[in-house]
Coordinates of C-alpha atoms in Angstrom, one line a residue:
Chain X
X338 CA 46.4 84.9 129.8
X339 CA 46.4 84.0 126.1
X340 CA 47.8 80.5 126.8
X341 CA 45.3 80.0 129.7
X342 CA 42.3 81.0 127.5
X343 CA 43.4 78.7 124.7
X344 CA 43.9 75.9 127.1
X345 CA 40.5 76.4 128.6
X346 CA 39.0 76.4 125.1
X347 CA 40.8 73.1 124.3
X348 CA 39.7 71.5 127.5
X349 CA 36.0 72.5 126.7
X350 CA 36.4 70.9 123.3
X351 CA 37.7 67.8 124.9
X352 CA 34.8 67.7 127.4
X353 CA 32.4 68.2 124.5
X354 CA 34.1 65.2 122.7
X355 CA 33.7 63.1 125.8
X356 CA 30.1 64.2 126.1
X357 CA 29.4 63.2 122.5
X358 CA 31.0 59.8 122.9
X359 CA 28.9 59.3 126.1
X360 CA 25.8 60.2 124.3
X361 CA 26.6 57.8 121.5
X362 CA 27.3 55.1 124.1
X363 CA 30.8 54.5 122.8
X364 CA 32.5 55.9 125.8
X365 CA 32.3 55.9 129.6
X366 CA 33.7 57.9 132.6
X367 CA 35.5 55.0 134.2
X368 CA 39.2 55.7 135.0
X369 CA 40.3 52.1 134.4
X370 CA 43.6 53.0 132.5
X371 CA 44.8 54.7 135.6
X372 CA 44.3 51.8 138.0
X373 CA 44.8 48.8 135.8
X374 CA 46.4 46.3 136.2
X375 CA 45.0 46.0 139.7
X376 CA 47.9 44.0 141.0
X377 CA 50.3 46.9 140.2
X378 CA 48.1 49.5 141.8
X379 CA 49.3 48.9 145.4
X380 CA 52.9 48.9 144.2
X381 CA 52.5 52.2 142.4
X382 CA 50.7 54.0 145.2
X383 CA 53.2 52.5 147.6
X384 CA 56.2 53.7 145.5
X385 CA 54.8 57.3 145.4
X386 CA 54.1 57.4 149.1
X387 CA 57.5 55.8 149.9
X388 CA 59.3 58.4 147.7
X389 CA 57.4 61.2 149.4
X390 CA 58.4 59.8 152.8
X391 CA 62.1 59.5 151.6
X392 CA 62.1 63.2 150.7
X393 CA 60.7 64.1 154.1
X394 CA 63.1 61.7 156.0
X395 CA 66.1 63.0 154.1
X396 CA 66.5 66.0 156.4
X397 CA 66.7 63.8 159.6
X398 CA 68.4 60.6 158.3
X399 CA 70.7 62.2 155.7
X400 CA 71.0 61.0 152.1
X401 CA 72.8 57.7 152.6
X402 CA 70.7 56.2 155.4
X403 CA 67.4 57.5 154.0
X404 CA 68.2 56.0 150.6
X405 CA 69.3 52.7 152.1
X406 CA 66.1 52.3 154.0
X407 CA 63.9 53.6 151.2
X408 CA 65.6 51.3 148.7
X409 CA 65.2 48.2 150.9
X410 CA 61.5 49.0 151.5
X411 CA 60.9 49.7 147.8
X412 CA 62.4 46.4 146.8
X413 CA 60.3 44.6 149.4
X414 CA 57.2 46.4 148.2
X415 CA 57.9 45.4 144.5
X416 CA 58.1 41.8 145.4
X417 CA 61.8 41.0 146.1
X418 CA 61.7 38.4 148.9
X419 CA 65.3 37.4 149.5
X420 CA 66.7 39.5 152.5
X421 CA 70.3 39.0 151.1
X422 CA 69.4 40.4 147.7
X423 CA 67.5 43.3 149.3
X424 CA 70.5 44.1 151.6
X425 CA 73.2 44.0 148.9
X426 CA 71.2 45.9 146.3
X427 CA 70.2 48.6 148.8
X428 CA 73.8 48.9 150.1
X429 CA 75.2 49.1 146.6
X430 CA 72.8 51.8 145.5
X431 CA 73.3 53.9 148.6
X432 CA 77.1 53.4 148.4
X433 CA 77.3 54.5 144.8
X434 CA 75.0 57.5 145.4
X435 CA 77.1 58.5 148.5
X436 CA 80.4 58.2 146.5
X437 CA 79.0 60.2 143.6
X438 CA 76.9 62.9 145.2
X439 CA 78.6 63.4 148.6
X440 CA 82.2 62.2 148.3
X441 CA 83.0 63.3 144.7
X442 CA 80.6 66.1 143.8
X443 CA 80.2 67.4 147.3
X444 CA 76.5 68.3 146.8
X445 CA 74.8 70.0 149.7
X446 CA 72.6 67.1 150.7
X447 CA 71.5 67.0 154.4
X448 CA 74.2 65.0 156.3
X449 CA 73.0 62.2 158.7
X450 CA 74.8 59.7 160.9
X451 CA 76.5 57.8 158.1
X452 CA 77.9 61.0 156.4
X453 CA 79.1 62.3 159.7
X454 CA 80.8 59.0 160.6
X455 CA 82.4 58.7 157.2
X456 CA 83.5 62.4 157.3
X457 CA 85.2 61.7 160.7
X458 CA 86.9 58.5 159.3
X459 CA 88.3 60.2 156.2
X460 CA 88.9 63.6 157.6
Chain N
X153 CA 95.5 79.5 108.4
X154 CA 97.8 77.1 106.5
X155 CA 97.7 73.3 106.2
X156 CA 101.0 73.1 108.2
X157 CA 99.4 75.1 111.0
X158 CA 96.4 72.9 111.1
X159 CA 98.5 69.7 111.0
X160 CA 100.6 71.0 113.9
X161 CA 97.4 71.8 115.8
X162 CA 96.0 68.3 115.3
X163 CA 99.3 66.7 116.3
X164 CA 99.4 68.9 119.5
X165 CA 95.9 68.0 120.4
X166 CA 96.4 64.3 119.9
X167 CA 99.3 64.6 122.3
X168 CA 96.8 65.7 125.0
X169 CA 95.0 62.3 125.0
X170 CA 95.8 62.0 128.7
X171 CA 93.4 64.9 129.4
X172 CA 90.9 64.2 126.5
X173 CA 90.2 60.6 127.5
X174 CA 89.4 61.4 131.2
X175 CA 87.3 64.4 130.0
X176 CA 85.3 62.1 127.8
X177 CA 84.8 59.5 130.5
X178 CA 83.7 62.1 133.0
X179 CA 81.4 63.7 130.4
X180 CA 79.8 60.4 129.7
X181 CA 79.1 59.8 133.4
X182 CA 77.7 63.3 133.9
X183 CA 75.7 63.1 130.7
X184 CA 74.0 59.8 131.5
X185 CA 72.9 61.1 134.9
X186 CA 69.9 63.4 134.6
X187 CA 70.4 66.4 136.8
X188 CA 74.1 66.9 136.1
X189 CA 75.0 69.6 133.6
X190 CA 78.4 70.1 132.0
X191 CA 78.5 73.7 133.3
X192 CA 78.0 72.6 137.0
X193 CA 80.7 69.9 136.6
X194 CA 83.1 72.5 135.0
X195 CA 82.4 74.9 137.8
X196 CA 83.3 72.2 140.3
X197 CA 86.4 71.4 138.4
X198 CA 87.5 75.1 138.1
X199 CA 90.4 74.7 140.6
X200 CA 91.8 72.0 138.2
X201 CA 91.2 73.8 134.9
X202 CA 92.5 77.2 136.2
X203 CA 95.7 75.5 137.3
X204 CA 96.3 73.9 133.9
X205 CA 97.9 75.7 131.0
X206 CA 95.0 77.2 128.9
X207 CA 95.4 74.8 125.9
X208 CA 95.3 71.8 128.2
X209 CA 92.4 73.2 130.2
X210 CA 90.4 73.7 127.0
X211 CA 91.2 70.2 125.6
X212 CA 89.8 68.8 128.9
X213 CA 86.7 71.1 129.0
X214 CA 85.6 70.6 125.4
X215 CA 86.0 66.8 125.7
X216 CA 83.8 66.8 128.8
X217 CA 81.3 69.1 127.1
X218 CA 81.0 67.1 123.9
X219 CA 80.9 63.7 125.6
X220 CA 78.1 65.1 127.9
X221 CA 76.0 65.9 124.8
X222 CA 76.6 62.4 123.4
X223 CA 75.8 60.5 126.6
X224 CA 72.5 62.3 127.3
X225 CA 70.9 60.0 124.6
X226 CA 71.9 56.7 126.4
X227 CA 69.3 56.8 129.2
X228 CA 66.8 58.4 126.7
X229 CA 67.1 55.3 124.6
X230 CA 67.4 52.6 127.2
X231 CA 64.9 53.7 129.9
X232 CA 63.1 56.7 128.3
X233 CA 64.9 59.1 130.7
X234 CA 66.7 61.9 128.8
X235 CA 70.0 62.8 130.4
X236 CA 69.5 66.4 129.4
X237 CA 66.9 68.5 127.6
X238 CA 68.8 68.0 124.4
X239 CA 68.1 64.3 124.5
X240 CA 64.4 64.6 125.2
X241 CA 63.5 64.2 121.5
X242 CA 65.7 61.1 121.3
X243 CA 63.1 59.3 123.5
X244 CA 60.5 59.6 120.8
X245 CA 62.1 56.9 118.6
X246 CA 65.0 55.6 120.7
X247 CA 62.8 54.0 123.4
X248 CA 60.4 52.3 121.0
X249 CA 63.5 50.7 119.4
X250 CA 64.6 49.4 122.8
X251 CA 61.1 48.0 123.3
X252 CA 61.5 46.1 120.0
X253 CA 64.7 44.6 121.3
X254 CA 66.9 47.0 119.2
X255 CA 68.6 48.9 122.1
X256 CA 72.1 48.1 120.8
X257 CA 71.4 49.4 117.3
X258 CA 69.7 52.5 118.7
X259 CA 72.7 53.2 120.9
X260 CA 75.2 52.7 118.0
X261 CA 73.1 55.0 115.8
X262 CA 73.0 57.6 118.6
X263 CA 76.8 57.4 119.1
X264 CA 77.6 57.5 115.4
X265 CA 75.2 60.3 114.7
X266 CA 76.5 62.3 117.7
X267 CA 80.2 61.8 116.8
X268 CA 79.8 62.2 113.0
X269 CA 77.5 65.2 113.5
X270 CA 79.9 66.8 116.0
X271 CA 82.9 66.1 113.9
X272 CA 81.4 67.4 110.6
X273 CA 80.2 70.6 112.2
X274 CA 83.4 71.2 114.0
X275 CA 85.4 70.8 110.8
X276 CA 82.9 73.1 109.0
X277 CA 83.3 75.6 111.8
X278 CA 87.1 75.5 111.5
X279 CA 86.8 76.2 107.7
X280 CA 84.1 78.8 107.9
X281 CA 84.7 80.5 111.2
X282 CA 84.8 84.1 110.0
X283 CA 81.5 83.7 108.1
X284 CA 79.7 81.6 110.7
X285 CA 80.5 84.2 113.4
X286 CA 78.3 86.6 111.4
X287 CA 75.2 84.4 111.6
X288 CA 74.7 85.2 115.3
X289 CA 74.5 88.9 114.3
X290 CA 71.8 88.2 111.7
X291 CA 69.6 85.9 113.9
X292 CA 68.1 88.5 116.3
X293 CA 65.1 88.2 118.5
X294 CA 62.7 88.6 115.6
X295 CA 64.2 85.7 113.7
X296 CA 64.5 83.6 116.9
X297 CA 60.8 83.9 117.5
X298 CA 60.3 82.0 114.2
X299 CA 63.0 79.5 115.1
X300 CA 61.2 78.8 118.4
X301 CA 58.0 78.4 116.5
X302 CA 59.7 75.7 114.4
X303 CA 60.4 73.8 117.7
X304 CA 56.9 74.4 119.0
X305 CA 55.3 73.0 115.9
X306 CA 56.6 69.6 117.0
X307 CA 53.6 69.7 119.3
X308 CA 51.4 69.7 116.3
X309 CA 53.5 66.9 114.7
X310 CA 53.1 64.8 117.9
X311 CA 49.4 65.7 117.7
X312 CA 49.1 63.6 114.5
X313 CA 47.6 60.8 116.6
X314 CA 45.2 62.7 118.8
X315 CA 45.4 66.4 117.9
X316 CA 43.3 67.7 120.8
X317 CA 45.0 65.7 123.6
X318 CA 48.5 66.7 122.3
X319 CA 47.6 70.3 122.0
X320 CA 46.2 70.3 125.6
X321 CA 49.4 68.7 126.8
X322 CA 51.5 71.2 124.8
X323 CA 49.5 74.2 126.1
X324 CA 49.7 72.9 129.7
X325 CA 53.5 72.7 129.2
X326 CA 53.5 76.3 127.9
X327 CA 51.4 77.3 131.0
X328 CA 53.8 75.6 133.3
X329 CA 56.6 77.4 131.5
X330 CA 55.0 80.7 132.3
X331 CA 55.7 80.1 136.1
X332 CA 58.4 82.4 137.4
X333 CA 59.2 86.1 137.1
X334 CA 58.1 87.9 134.0
X335 CA 60.6 89.3 131.6
X336 CA 59.5 93.0 131.7
X337 CA 58.6 93.9 135.3
X338 CA 60.3 91.0 137.1
X339 CA 57.0 90.4 138.9
X340 CA 56.4 86.8 140.2
X341 CA 53.9 84.9 138.1
X342 CA 52.0 81.8 139.3
X343 CA 54.6 80.9 141.8
X344 CA 52.0 80.0 144.5
X345 CA 54.1 81.7 147.1
X346 CA 57.1 79.4 146.6
X347 CA 60.4 81.3 146.4
X348 CA 61.9 78.3 144.7
X349 CA 59.7 78.9 141.7
X350 CA 60.8 82.5 141.1
X351 CA 63.4 81.3 138.6
X352 CA 60.7 79.3 136.8
X353 CA 60.1 75.6 136.9
X354 CA 63.5 73.8 137.1
X355 CA 63.9 71.9 133.9
X356 CA 65.7 69.0 135.5
X357 CA 62.9 68.3 138.0
X358 CA 60.4 68.5 135.1
X359 CA 62.5 66.2 133.0
X360 CA 63.0 63.7 135.7
X361 CA 59.4 63.7 136.8
X362 CA 57.7 63.6 133.4
X363 CA 60.1 60.9 132.0
X364 CA 61.9 59.0 134.6
X365 CA 59.5 58.7 137.5
X366 CA 56.4 58.4 135.4
X367 CA 58.0 55.7 133.2
X368 CA 59.2 53.8 136.2
X369 CA 55.7 53.9 137.7
X370 CA 54.4 52.5 134.4
X371 CA 57.1 49.8 134.0
X372 CA 56.1 48.3 137.4
X373 CA 53.3 46.4 135.6
X374 CA 55.7 44.5 133.3
X375 CA 58.5 42.1 134.0
X376 CA 61.1 43.9 131.8
X377 CA 61.3 47.1 129.8
X378 CA 61.6 45.2 126.5
X379 CA 58.3 44.0 125.1
X380 CA 57.8 40.2 125.2
X381 CA 58.3 39.8 121.5
X382 CA 61.6 41.8 121.5
X383 CA 63.0 40.0 124.6
X384 CA 64.5 37.1 122.9
X385 CA 66.2 39.4 120.3
X386 CA 67.6 41.5 123.1
X387 CA 69.0 38.5 124.9
X388 CA 70.7 37.3 121.8
X389 CA 72.3 40.7 121.1
X390 CA 75.9 40.4 119.9
X391 CA 78.6 42.3 118.2
X392 CA 76.6 41.8 115.0
X393 CA 74.0 44.2 116.3
X394 CA 76.8 46.9 116.7
X395 CA 77.8 46.3 113.1
X396 CA 74.1 46.4 112.1
X397 CA 73.8 49.8 113.8
X398 CA 77.0 51.0 112.0
X399 CA 75.5 49.8 108.7
X400 CA 72.3 51.7 109.2
X401 CA 74.2 54.8 110.2
X402 CA 76.3 54.6 107.1
X403 CA 73.2 54.3 104.9
X404 CA 71.7 57.4 106.6
X405 CA 74.9 59.5 106.2
X406 CA 73.2 62.4 104.5
X407 CA 70.6 62.5 107.3
X408 CA 73.4 62.9 109.8
X409 CA 75.0 65.6 107.8
X410 CA 72.0 67.9 107.3
X411 CA 70.5 67.5 110.8
X412 CA 73.9 68.2 112.4
X413 CA 74.0 71.5 110.5
X414 CA 70.6 72.4 111.9
X415 CA 72.3 72.0 115.3
X416 CA 75.3 74.1 114.2
X417 CA 73.2 77.1 113.0
X418 CA 71.0 77.0 116.1
X419 CA 74.0 76.6 118.4
X420 CA 75.6 79.8 117.0
X421 CA 72.7 81.9 118.4
X422 CA 73.6 82.9 121.9
X423 CA 71.0 81.5 124.4
X424 CA 69.6 78.9 122.0
X425 CA 70.6 75.4 123.0
X426 CA 70.6 71.7 122.3
X427 CA 67.0 71.2 123.2
X428 CA 65.7 73.6 120.6
X429 CA 68.1 72.1 118.0
X430 CA 67.1 68.6 118.7
X431 CA 63.4 69.3 118.6
X432 CA 63.7 71.4 115.4
X433 CA 65.9 68.7 113.7
X434 CA 63.4 65.9 114.7
X435 CA 60.5 68.0 113.4
X436 CA 62.3 68.7 110.1
X437 CA 63.4 65.1 109.7
X438 CA 59.9 63.9 110.1
X439 CA 58.6 66.6 107.7
X440 CA 60.9 65.6 104.9
X441 CA 60.6 61.9 105.4
X442 CA 58.8 59.6 102.9
X443 CA 57.2 57.8 105.8
X444 CA 56.4 60.4 108.5
X445 CA 53.7 58.2 109.9
X446 CA 56.5 55.8 111.2
X447 CA 58.1 58.4 113.4
X448 CA 57.5 57.6 117.0
X449 CA 57.4 53.8 116.4
X450 CA 61.2 53.4 116.5
X451 CA 62.8 54.5 113.2
X452 CA 66.5 55.1 112.9
X453 CA 66.0 58.6 111.5
X454 CA 64.2 59.6 114.7
X455 CA 67.3 58.8 116.7
X456 CA 69.8 60.2 114.2
X457 CA 68.2 63.6 113.8
X458 CA 68.1 64.8 117.5
X459 CA 71.5 63.2 118.3
X460 CA 73.3 64.7 115.3
X461 CA 71.7 68.1 116.0
X462 CA 72.5 68.3 119.7
X463 CA 76.1 67.5 119.0
X464 CA 76.1 69.9 116.1
X465 CA 75.3 72.5 118.7
X466 CA 78.7 72.0 120.5
X467 CA 80.9 73.8 118.0
X468 CA 78.2 76.3 117.3
X469 CA 78.0 77.4 120.9
X470 CA 81.7 78.3 121.0
X471 CA 81.6 80.4 117.8
X472 CA 80.1 83.5 119.3
X473 CA 82.5 83.2 122.3
X474 CA 85.6 82.9 120.3
X475 CA 84.7 85.2 117.5
X476 CA 82.6 87.9 119.2
X477 CA 83.4 87.5 122.9
X478 CA 79.7 86.6 123.6
X479 CA 79.2 83.2 125.3
X480 CA 76.7 81.1 123.4
X481 CA 75.5 79.2 126.5
X482 CA 76.3 78.7 130.2
X483 CA 79.0 76.1 129.5
X484 CA 80.7 78.5 127.1
X485 CA 80.4 81.2 129.9
X486 CA 82.3 78.9 132.3
X487 CA 85.0 78.3 129.6
X488 CA 85.2 82.0 129.1
X489 CA 86.0 82.4 132.8
X490 CA 89.1 80.1 132.3
X491 CA 90.2 82.1 129.3
X492 CA 89.8 85.4 131.1
X493 CA 91.7 84.1 134.1
X494 CA 94.6 83.4 131.7
X495 CA 94.4 86.9 130.4
X496 CA 92.9 86.1 127.0
X497 CA 90.6 88.7 125.4
X498 CA 87.9 87.1 123.4
X499 CA 86.8 88.6 120.1
X500 CA 87.9 88.9 116.5
X501 CA 91.4 90.0 117.5
X502 CA 92.1 86.7 119.2
X503 CA 92.5 85.1 115.7
X504 CA 95.4 87.4 114.9
X505 CA 97.0 87.6 118.4
X506 CA 96.7 83.9 119.4
X507 CA 95.5 81.8 116.4
X508 CA 96.9 78.7 118.1
X509 CA 94.4 79.0 120.9
X510 CA 91.5 80.4 118.8
X511 CA 91.6 77.5 116.2
X512 CA 93.0 75.1 118.7
X513 CA 89.7 75.0 120.7
X514 CA 87.9 73.6 117.6
X515 CA 90.8 71.3 116.8
X516 CA 90.6 69.9 120.3
X517 CA 86.9 69.4 119.8
X518 CA 87.4 67.5 116.6
X519 CA 90.1 65.3 118.2
X520 CA 87.8 64.7 121.2
X521 CA 85.1 63.4 118.8
X522 CA 87.6 61.0 117.2
X523 CA 88.6 59.6 120.6
X524 CA 85.0 59.5 121.7
X525 CA 83.8 57.0 119.1
X526 CA 86.6 54.5 120.0
X527 CA 85.9 55.0 123.7
X528 CA 82.1 54.5 123.8
X529 CA 81.2 52.3 120.8
X530 CA 82.4 49.0 122.4
X531 CA 80.2 49.7 125.4
X532 CA 77.0 49.8 123.4
X533 CA 76.6 46.0 123.7
X534 CA 77.0 46.1 127.5
X535 CA 74.9 49.2 128.0
X536 CA 72.1 47.6 126.1
X537 CA 72.0 44.8 128.7
X538 CA 70.5 47.2 131.3
X539 CA 67.1 46.6 129.6
X540 CA 67.2 42.9 130.6
X541 CA 67.2 43.8 134.3
X542 CA 63.9 43.0 135.9
X543 CA 61.7 46.1 136.6
X544 CA 61.4 44.9 140.2
X545 CA 64.9 46.2 140.7
X546 CA 65.1 48.8 137.9
X547 CA 61.9 50.8 138.9
X548 CA 62.9 51.6 142.5
X549 CA 66.5 52.4 141.4
X550 CA 65.3 54.7 138.7
X551 CA 62.7 56.5 140.9
X552 CA 64.9 57.0 144.0
X553 CA 68.2 57.8 142.2
X554 CA 66.7 60.2 139.8
X555 CA 64.7 61.9 142.6
X556 CA 68.1 62.4 144.3
X557 CA 69.6 63.7 141.0
X558 CA 66.8 66.3 140.9
X559 CA 68.4 68.0 143.9
X560 CA 71.8 68.5 142.2
X561 CA 70.8 71.3 139.7
X562 CA 69.9 73.9 142.4
X563 CA 70.4 72.0 145.6
X564 CA 66.8 72.5 146.8
X565 CA 64.8 69.7 148.5
X566 CA 61.8 71.4 146.9
X567 CA 63.0 70.2 143.5
X568 CA 62.9 66.6 144.6
X569 CA 59.3 67.0 145.7
X570 CA 58.5 68.8 142.4
X571 CA 60.0 66.0 140.4
X572 CA 57.7 63.6 142.3
X573 CA 54.7 65.8 141.5
X574 CA 55.7 65.9 137.8
X575 CA 56.1 62.1 138.0
X576 CA 52.5 61.7 139.0
X577 CA 51.3 64.2 136.4
X578 CA 53.4 62.3 133.8
X579 CA 52.0 58.9 134.9
X580 CA 48.4 60.2 134.5
X581 CA 49.3 61.8 131.1
X582 CA 50.9 58.5 130.0
X583 CA 48.0 56.4 131.0
X584 CA 45.4 58.7 129.4
X585 CA 47.4 59.2 126.2
X586 CA 48.4 62.8 126.7
X587 CA 51.9 63.1 125.3
X588 CA 54.5 64.1 127.9
X589 CA 57.0 65.1 125.2
X590 CA 54.4 67.7 124.0
X591 CA 54.3 69.0 127.6
X592 CA 58.0 69.1 127.9
X593 CA 58.4 71.0 124.6
X594 CA 56.0 73.7 126.1
X595 CA 58.0 73.8 129.3
X596 CA 61.4 74.1 127.5
X597 CA 60.6 76.3 124.6
X598 CA 57.7 78.4 126.1
X599 CA 59.9 80.6 128.3
X600 CA 62.5 81.1 125.5
X601 CA 59.8 81.9 123.0
X602 CA 58.3 84.5 125.4
X603 CA 61.8 85.9 126.0
X604 CA 62.5 86.5 122.3
X605 CA 59.0 87.7 121.6
X606 CA 59.0 90.2 124.5
X607 CA 62.5 91.5 123.4
X608 CA 61.3 92.0 119.8
X609 CA 58.1 93.8 121.0
X610 CA 60.1 96.0 123.4
X611 CA 62.4 97.1 120.6
X612 CA 59.5 97.9 118.4
X613 CA 57.5 99.5 121.2
X614 CA 54.7 97.0 120.9
X615 CA 54.4 97.0 117.2
X616 CA 53.6 93.3 116.2
X617 CA 54.6 94.0 112.6
X618 CA 58.2 94.0 113.8
X619 CA 57.9 90.2 113.5
X620 CA 57.7 90.6 109.7
X621 CA 60.3 93.4 109.4
X622 CA 63.4 91.4 108.4
X623 CA 64.1 89.6 105.1
X624 CA 65.7 86.6 106.9
X625 CA 62.7 86.5 109.4
X626 CA 60.3 86.6 106.5
X627 CA 62.1 83.7 104.7
X628 CA 61.9 81.8 108.0
X629 CA 58.2 82.6 108.3
X630 CA 57.7 81.2 104.7
X631 CA 59.6 78.0 105.6
X632 CA 57.5 77.7 108.8
X633 CA 54.2 78.0 106.9
X634 CA 55.6 75.6 104.3
X635 CA 56.5 73.0 106.9
X636 CA 53.0 73.2 108.4
X637 CA 51.2 73.0 105.1
X638 CA 53.4 70.4 103.4
X639 CA 52.1 67.4 105.4
X640 CA 48.5 68.2 104.5
X641 CA 49.4 68.7 100.8
X642 CA 51.2 65.3 100.8
X643 CA 48.2 63.7 102.5
X644 CA 45.9 65.1 99.9
X645 CA 48.2 64.0 97.0
X646 CA 48.7 60.4 98.4
X647 CA 45.3 58.9 97.4
X648 CA 45.7 60.3 93.9
X649 CA 49.1 58.7 93.5
X650 CA 47.7 55.4 94.7
X651 CA 44.8 55.7 92.3

């Protein structure tokens, strides 16, 4: 209650400060810092959406496959063009994460086809 | 405790290098990865440590624990992702040093401060153990309220550039810290119906989101992490930079000593941890500096203070466990399980019944620190190269791997989603100049502050004056007021001096 009241008070002060700078003509309500530079905006939004999709897909695809796909798409989104580079970076990251999180630390990540196959191979 | 006894202990611990070195290497890996804590790793390794003789198990566990505290600073410096809460304050000056092309120096400073801080406080603990164990008895909830306020005042320190925005960020952090069950009635508070939030906002998810994800979203717009003007310097980095870092650390030896003792004293208090120690040490370091205005721009003292303090905590955490039988933190609690499994009874009698083990734990820690500097220092040069990787590769790796790491603390997919939400909040805060560190201070220290405050008020049946009822508490209040007033007094005096 106390923290919330103080926070509301501070926000009102900030709004008053913004209002004052608007009245003086020294400020504006544009949100440019959030969007600029424009060429990075699509990459940023894309990365957030891709990460959200990765979290959702994790339950169906399992950690390794979901990460492999997400990594490849993310690299493509950020401008890597070479299919070879995309493939080896994605495989390396997914492999290291599998080794560390699933094979060594035995974290309770959802298991997908790759984890099941590897578990059968090394069982 | 004779010199012969101590020499024998040191010789015995050096003989356990085959356990200490793997412990250090594992601790470094676990420390670098956000989301992994030493306690979780030690729990997973319980089958191994329970099978080992107790002296050997302890040599391994303390090596892993200390190396973990040291390594948390590595990602904090290189990519502004603290490996643990204790390294969050390191980002404030460590990352700006990286941006200037001084990543290698920053890493060396962090390693030397961590090792020297840890070693000095461990040796001090060995010498002063009977007296240090009493400190925990004097620092009760009333005094701890003031210690927490020392940490929280860092919000005001950060606020130096834009007071209102930093205060809003800090109070938002405090508000987020309120989420969970309350400390009196265990009633859910602001959990929005999510069972996953009943234990409060998970620190790892907040840490990963506010620092790692948000920073990666920002770095997309640049080719490399290092600013253009520092790029050439980073590319030319050589062993000379390691030596340069060592030279700077040697010049700041007194800074390492006193900030490590801040960590030791805070570490002795059960429940208080490396995060509080690092924030308090950073705040005090800035306060007593001749150039406080340079903090946050990449000054060596800003790296030394939090790193020396969060390693000073390591020996302090074990003091209440060994001397009083009260674990000073979760890692100490796991270590206590191993001791109890071997039939050891913790407390003052242990020093008479089994001095070899009681003092041996701290000797093992000192030996681990000696091994640690030789293990990690040569790697500084190669670790610093990470900042030369293009962000096209680095950003997706950081975002996706740290989001995966958010899962490991509690094993909830919910935490991964929460980390992403914090990432977006952190990005907006970053772009609109609301300080994410201020927010994190609120999230980390808010619940602890509330816990100590509520405990003090319950003891006094609601009488607020209890906060001013102890001599030590009042001394701490005085120091707190002094630390808040001093910067203004200095600012007032500065024009007169110039004139």
